[in-house]
């Protein structure tokens, strides 16, 4: 089932950033669902980040062009995709980061 998901995204007709970002987000959420939500939520983003860079490296080695801009956009799509799967709207995530940044600036 995991291989089917990976193949679907990698062979899909979409930009590289979407293949990586949305594909990794879906994979991480699927793995957590298979584990009945037992994966600690504070490791989801770090684990997804490692997978994103590994997938980008694999794509490059197989001849796909992957730019720094692709990886940046993929990370954003992955990040928001994971949070939205757990019910957080993009505006809520943005507000949390704005609050965090404001507290860090003090």
Backbone as ProteinMPNN parsed JSONL, in Angstrom:
{"seq_chain_A": "XXXXXXXXXXXXXXXXXXXXXXXXXXXXXXXXXXXXXXXXXXXXXXXXXXXXXXXXXXXXXXXXXXXXXXXXXXXXXXXXXXXXXXXXXXXXXXXXXXXXXXXXXX", "coords_chain_A": {"N_chain_A": [[0.829, -1.201, 0.0], [1.94, 1.243, 0.784], [3.952, 1.482, -1.135], [2.382, 1.747, -3.401], [1.23, 4.267, -2.971], [3.529, 5.904, -3.03], [4.419, 5.412, -5.654], [2.249, 6.46, -7.067], [2.422, 9.249, -6.531], [5.041, 9.862, -7.41], [4.966, 9.219, -10.101], [3.004, 10.799, -11.025], [1.493, 13.517, -12.863], [2.547, 16.22, -12.026], [4.033, 19.174, -10.567], [7.444, 18.951, -9.357], [7.805, 19.885, -6.707], [5.279, 19.492, -5.601], [4.997, 16.737, -5.869], [6.963, 15.89, -4.061], [6.37, 17.336, -1.588], [3.52, 17.017, -1.023], [3.373, 14.28, -1.352], [5.138, 13.242, 0.65], [3.908, 14.281, 2.96], [1.426, 12.934, 2.878], [2.355, 10.304, 3.094], [3.561, 10.27, 5.667], [1.334, 10.807, 7.307], [-0.233, 8.597, 6.662], [1.376, 6.523, 7.653], [1.312, 7.148, 10.395], [-1.426, 6.819, 10.841], [-1.661, 4.077, 10.342], [-0.308, 3.208, 12.546], [-2.131, 3.651, 14.434], [-2.195, 6.256, 15.435], [-0.115, 6.324, 17.217], [2.417, 7.351, 16.942], [4.587, 9.728, 18.273], [3.563, 13.051, 18.104], [5.359, 15.149, 18.002], [7.532, 14.268, 16.575], [6.821, 14.0, 13.969], [7.174, 16.095, 11.994], [10.07, 16.422, 11.961], [10.762, 13.77, 11.122], [9.438, 13.644, 8.666], [10.826, 15.627, 7.325], [13.383, 14.523, 7.003], [12.684, 12.372, 5.342], [11.764, 13.826, 3.132], [14.111, 15.085, 2.146], [15.612, 12.796, 1.573], [13.993, 11.644, -0.415], [14.111, 13.664, -2.359], [16.832, 13.551, -2.983], [16.944, 10.948, -4.028], [15.299, 11.296, -6.277], [16.857, 13.107, -7.734], [19.091, 11.499, -8.283], [17.954, 9.718, -10.015], [17.64, 11.133, -12.272], [15.797, 13.208, -12.325], [15.092, 16.691, -12.295], [15.663, 18.652, -9.564], [15.265, 21.504, -7.847], [16.557, 24.026, -5.562], [14.473, 25.742, -5.017], [12.308, 24.074, -5.53], [12.566, 22.275, -3.404], [12.208, 23.997, -1.218], [9.525, 24.864, -1.629], [8.306, 22.365, -1.559], [8.79, 21.643, 1.097], [7.225, 23.496, 2.441], [4.634, 22.768, 1.485], [4.544, 20.15, 2.487], [4.718, 20.584, 5.254], [2.406, 22.17, 5.882], [0.536, 20.34, 4.907], [0.75, 18.131, 6.642], [0.008, 19.293, 9.107], [-2.605, 20.107, 8.441], [-3.849, 17.668, 8.11], [-4.242, 16.903, 10.677], [-6.12, 18.609, 11.558], [-5.469, 21.346, 11.776], [-5.829, 24.532, 10.492], [-4.34, 26.419, 7.804], [-4.181, 29.149, 8.496], [-4.229, 29.066, 11.274], [-1.814, 27.796, 11.832], [-0.037, 29.666, 10.76], [-0.612, 31.829, 12.479], [0.275, 30.789, 14.907], [3.028, 30.597, 14.411], [3.593, 33.291, 13.978], [3.053, 34.305, 16.528], [4.984, 32.906, 17.997], [7.32, 33.951, 16.812], [7.065, 36.626, 17.555], [7.308, 36.462, 20.328], [9.9, 35.51, 20.478], [11.311, 37.682, 19.577], [11.461, 39.417, 21.624]], "CA_chain_A": [[0.0, 0.0, 0.0], [2.85, 2.388, 0.823], [4.599, 1.56, -2.44], [1.377, 2.257, -4.331], [1.136, 5.711, -2.727], [4.771, 6.507, -3.524], [4.381, 5.346, -7.12], [1.222, 7.391, -7.537], [2.929, 10.613, -6.495], [6.245, 10.023, -8.202], [4.643, 9.083, -11.516], [1.937, 11.727, -11.351], [1.811, 14.663, -13.714], [2.49, 17.408, -11.19], [5.374, 19.721, -10.333], [8.309, 18.226, -8.415], [7.526, 20.331, -5.334], [4.043, 18.847, -5.151], [5.303, 15.317, -5.707], [7.694, 15.719, -2.807], [5.688, 17.868, -0.405], [2.248, 16.351, -0.768], [3.652, 12.854, -1.217], [5.713, 12.954, 1.975], [2.863, 14.557, 3.967], [0.478, 11.811, 2.851], [3.039, 9.115, 3.59], [3.712, 10.388, 7.122], [0.008, 10.682, 7.923], [-0.637, 7.216, 6.489], [2.144, 5.711, 8.611], [0.764, 7.409, 11.727], [-2.743, 6.181, 10.898], [-1.434, 2.63, 10.474], [0.147, 2.988, 13.923], [-3.246, 4.087, 15.283], [-1.875, 7.531, 16.068], [0.837, 6.099, 18.312], [3.682, 8.051, 16.729], [4.565, 11.033, 18.947], [3.344, 14.113, 17.113], [6.514, 16.048, 17.922], [8.551, 13.728, 15.669], [6.299, 13.894, 12.609], [7.826, 17.045, 11.084], [11.47, 16.031, 11.73], [10.823, 12.541, 10.321], [9.026, 14.002, 7.311], [11.908, 16.42, 6.728], [14.413, 13.562, 6.574], [12.145, 11.671, 4.182], [11.702, 14.773, 2.019], [15.45, 15.231, 1.582], [15.983, 11.503, 0.981], [13.237, 11.494, -1.653], [14.682, 14.615, -3.323], [18.111, 12.98, -3.401], [16.633, 9.807, -4.897], [14.801, 11.834, -7.544], [18.008, 13.661, -8.456], [19.926, 10.396, -8.764], [17.264, 9.022, -11.103], [17.587, 12.011, -13.432], [14.805, 14.287, -12.17], [15.636, 17.977, -11.888], [15.105, 19.13, -8.297], [15.954, 22.745, -7.504], [16.396, 24.512, -4.182], [13.118, 26.295, -4.934], [11.406, 22.92, -5.419], [12.654, 21.742, -2.043], [11.573, 24.972, -0.329], [8.069, 24.781, -1.812], [7.91, 21.035, -1.09], [8.776, 21.663, 2.559], [6.027, 24.247, 2.845], [3.477, 21.924, 1.217], [4.601, 19.036, 3.428], [4.455, 21.103, 6.591], [0.983, 22.498, 5.987], [-0.224, 19.114, 4.669], [0.718, 17.333, 7.873], [-0.81, 19.995, 10.093], [-4.024, 20.105, 8.056], [-4.364, 16.313, 8.334], [-4.6, 16.79, 12.091], [-7.155, 19.579, 11.857], [-5.017, 22.735, 11.874], [-5.958, 25.321, 9.27], [-3.115, 27.188, 7.542], [-4.198, 30.412, 9.246], [-3.876, 28.752, 12.662], [-0.378, 27.516, 11.85], [0.619, 30.961, 10.558], [-0.778, 32.618, 13.704], [1.157, 30.211, 15.928], [4.388, 31.01, 14.091], [3.691, 34.737, 14.22], [3.131, 34.467, 17.977], [6.288, 32.414, 18.396], [8.317, 34.922, 16.361], [6.921, 37.83, 18.368], [7.876, 36.169, 21.651], [11.343, 35.376, 20.318], [11.903, 38.998, 19.284], [11.537, 40.215, 22.867]], "C_chain_A": [[0.868, 1.257, 0.0], [3.513, 2.572, -0.536], [3.641, 2.128, -3.478], [1.239, 3.777, -4.197], [2.359, 6.436, -3.286], [4.769, 6.53, -5.044], [3.391, 6.336, -7.7], [1.751, 8.822, -7.584], [4.146, 10.806, -7.389], [5.97, 9.96, -9.705], [3.548, 10.048, -11.964], [2.426, 12.892, -12.197], [1.605, 15.937, -12.903], [3.904, 17.925, -10.979], [6.125, 18.927, -9.259], [7.999, 18.608, -6.97], [6.28, 19.662, -4.778], [4.243, 17.351, -4.957], [5.962, 15.078, -4.356], [6.864, 16.121, -1.595], [4.411, 17.141, -0.053], [2.449, 14.851, -0.571], [4.178, 12.484, 0.157], [4.682, 13.206, 3.071], [1.88, 13.387, 4.032], [1.098, 10.542, 3.409], [3.157, 9.135, 5.112], [2.374, 10.192, 7.829], [-0.48, 9.241, 7.815], [0.092, 6.297, 7.486], [1.607, 5.907, 10.024], [-0.611, 6.768, 11.881], [-2.617, 4.674, 11.07], [-0.984, 2.267, 11.884], [-0.919, 3.415, 14.929], [-2.923, 5.348, 16.069], [-0.832, 7.439, 17.165], [2.167, 6.816, 18.126], [3.608, 9.401, 17.435], [4.508, 12.156, 17.913], [4.542, 15.049, 16.977], [7.643, 15.501, 17.053], [8.077, 13.679, 14.221], [7.016, 14.82, 11.632], [9.302, 16.699, 10.89], [11.604, 14.762, 10.876], [10.461, 12.829, 8.87], [10.12, 14.784, 6.595], [13.016, 15.508, 6.213], [13.938, 12.819, 5.328], [12.105, 12.561, 2.94], [13.071, 14.904, 1.353], [15.946, 13.922, 0.966], [15.277, 11.292, -0.354], [13.776, 12.432, -2.738], [16.012, 14.093, -3.858], [17.888, 11.812, -4.36], [16.166, 10.296, -6.264], [15.95, 12.397, -8.387], [18.861, 12.549, -9.07], [19.271, 9.612, -9.888], [17.021, 9.937, -12.303], [16.575, 13.14, -13.375], [15.529, 15.572, -11.766], [14.908, 18.445, -10.631], [15.918, 20.35, -7.888], [15.771, 23.076, -6.02], [14.997, 25.089, -3.988], [12.086, 25.177, -4.81], [11.39, 22.39, -3.991], [11.998, 22.693, -1.054], [10.064, 24.91, -0.411], [7.55, 23.444, -1.307], [7.825, 21.01, 0.429], [7.536, 22.387, 3.065], [4.76, 23.402, 2.645], [3.398, 20.754, 2.196], [4.166, 19.473, 4.824], [2.963, 21.377, 6.783], [0.11, 21.265, 5.756], [-0.339, 18.255, 5.906], [-0.17, 18.008, 8.906], [-2.291, 19.962, 9.726], [-4.645, 18.725, 8.248], [-4.794, 16.103, 9.783], [-5.512, 17.93, 12.535], [-6.739, 21.029, 11.958], [-5.158, 23.414, 10.513], [-4.674, 26.119, 9.06], [-3.042, 28.495, 8.324], [-3.813, 30.198, 10.71], [-2.375, 28.504, 12.791], [0.396, 28.822, 11.699], [0.553, 31.813, 11.827], [0.137, 32.094, 14.814], [2.603, 30.616, 15.676], [4.593, 32.5, 14.313], [3.841, 35.009, 15.711], [4.502, 34.038, 18.492], [7.395, 33.406, 18.033], [8.274, 36.191, 17.214], [7.511, 37.621, 19.758], [9.393, 36.051, 21.586], [12.04, 36.7, 20.085], [12.069, 39.844, 20.524], [12.823, 39.999, 23.588]], "O_chain_A": [[0.567, 2.222, -0.702], [3.62, 3.694, -1.031], [4.048, 2.907, -4.34], [1.142, 4.485, -5.199], [2.226, 7.469, -3.943], [5.081, 7.553, -5.653], [3.669, 6.978, -8.713], [1.548, 9.527, -8.572], [4.256, 11.832, -8.06], [6.678, 10.589, -10.49], [3.208, 10.103, -13.146], [3.617, 13.203, -12.234], [0.61, 16.642, -13.074], [4.87, 17.192, -11.19], [5.521, 18.318, -8.377], [7.938, 17.738, -6.101], [6.241, 19.303, -3.601], [3.729, 16.764, -4.005], [5.571, 14.183, -3.607], [6.679, 15.323, -0.676], [4.233, 16.699, 1.082], [1.789, 14.228, 0.261], [3.714, 11.517, 0.762], [4.59, 12.424, 4.017], [1.544, 12.911, 5.116], [0.435, 9.786, 4.119], [2.884, 8.131, 5.77], [2.297, 9.488, 8.836], [-1.071, 8.714, 8.758], [-0.516, 5.408, 8.082], [1.463, 4.939, 10.772], [-0.926, 6.229, 12.942], [-3.359, 4.062, 11.838], [-1.243, 1.162, 12.362], [-0.648, 3.528, 16.124], [-3.326, 5.494, 17.224], [-0.676, 8.369, 17.957], [2.966, 6.882, 19.061], [2.657, 10.15, 17.216], [5.302, 12.199, 16.974], [4.715, 15.678, 15.933], [8.623, 16.207, 16.816], [8.861, 13.346, 13.332], [7.426, 14.384, 10.557], [9.763, 16.681, 9.749], [12.469, 14.694, 10.003], [11.102, 12.319, 7.952], [10.318, 14.618, 5.391], [13.526, 15.706, 5.11], [14.695, 12.653, 4.372], [12.381, 12.103, 1.832], [13.174, 14.842, 0.128], [16.629, 13.943, -0.057], [15.884, 10.816, -1.313], [13.884, 12.042, -3.9], [16.281, 14.186, -5.056], [18.565, 11.703, -5.382], [16.59, 9.769, -7.293], [16.005, 12.186, -9.599], [19.295, 12.642, -10.218], [19.955, 8.914, -10.637], [16.297, 9.579, -13.233], [16.508, 13.953, -14.297], [16.475, 15.533, -10.979], [13.689, 18.614, -10.635], [17.113, 20.245, -7.615], [14.944, 22.482, -5.328], [14.405, 24.942, -2.919], [11.107, 25.31, -4.076], [10.33, 22.095, -3.439], [11.301, 22.247, -0.143], [9.386, 24.904, 0.616], [6.482, 23.381, -0.697], [6.899, 20.425, 0.991], [6.882, 21.937, 4.005], [3.913, 23.332, 3.535], [2.318, 20.409, 2.675], [3.357, 18.816, 5.479], [2.342, 20.88, 7.723], [-0.959, 21.157, 6.356], [-1.404, 17.71, 6.192], [-1.015, 17.353, 9.518], [-3.142, 19.807, 10.602], [-5.841, 18.621, 8.521], [-5.611, 15.231, 10.078], [-5.661, 18.19, 13.729], [-7.59, 21.883, 12.206], [-4.657, 22.914, 9.506], [-3.993, 26.46, 10.027], [-1.966, 28.9, 8.765], [-3.152, 31.043, 11.315], [-1.745, 28.952, 13.749], [1.367, 29.062, 12.418], [1.54, 32.444, 12.207], [0.707, 32.879, 15.572], [3.329, 30.944, 16.615], [5.649, 32.921, 14.783], [4.653, 35.84, 16.118], [5.107, 34.721, 19.318], [8.292, 33.672, 18.834], [9.313, 36.758, 17.551], [8.149, 38.523, 20.3], [10.092, 36.442, 22.52], [13.231, 36.833, 20.364], [12.741, 40.875, 20.491], [13.046, 40.591, 24.645]]}, "name": "protein", "num_of_chains": 1, "seq": "XXXXXXXXXXXXXXXXXXXXXXXXXXXXXXXXXXXXXXXXXXXXXXXXXXXXXXXXXXXXXXXXXXXXXXXXXXXXXXXXXXXXXXXXXXXXXXXXXXXXXXXXXX"}
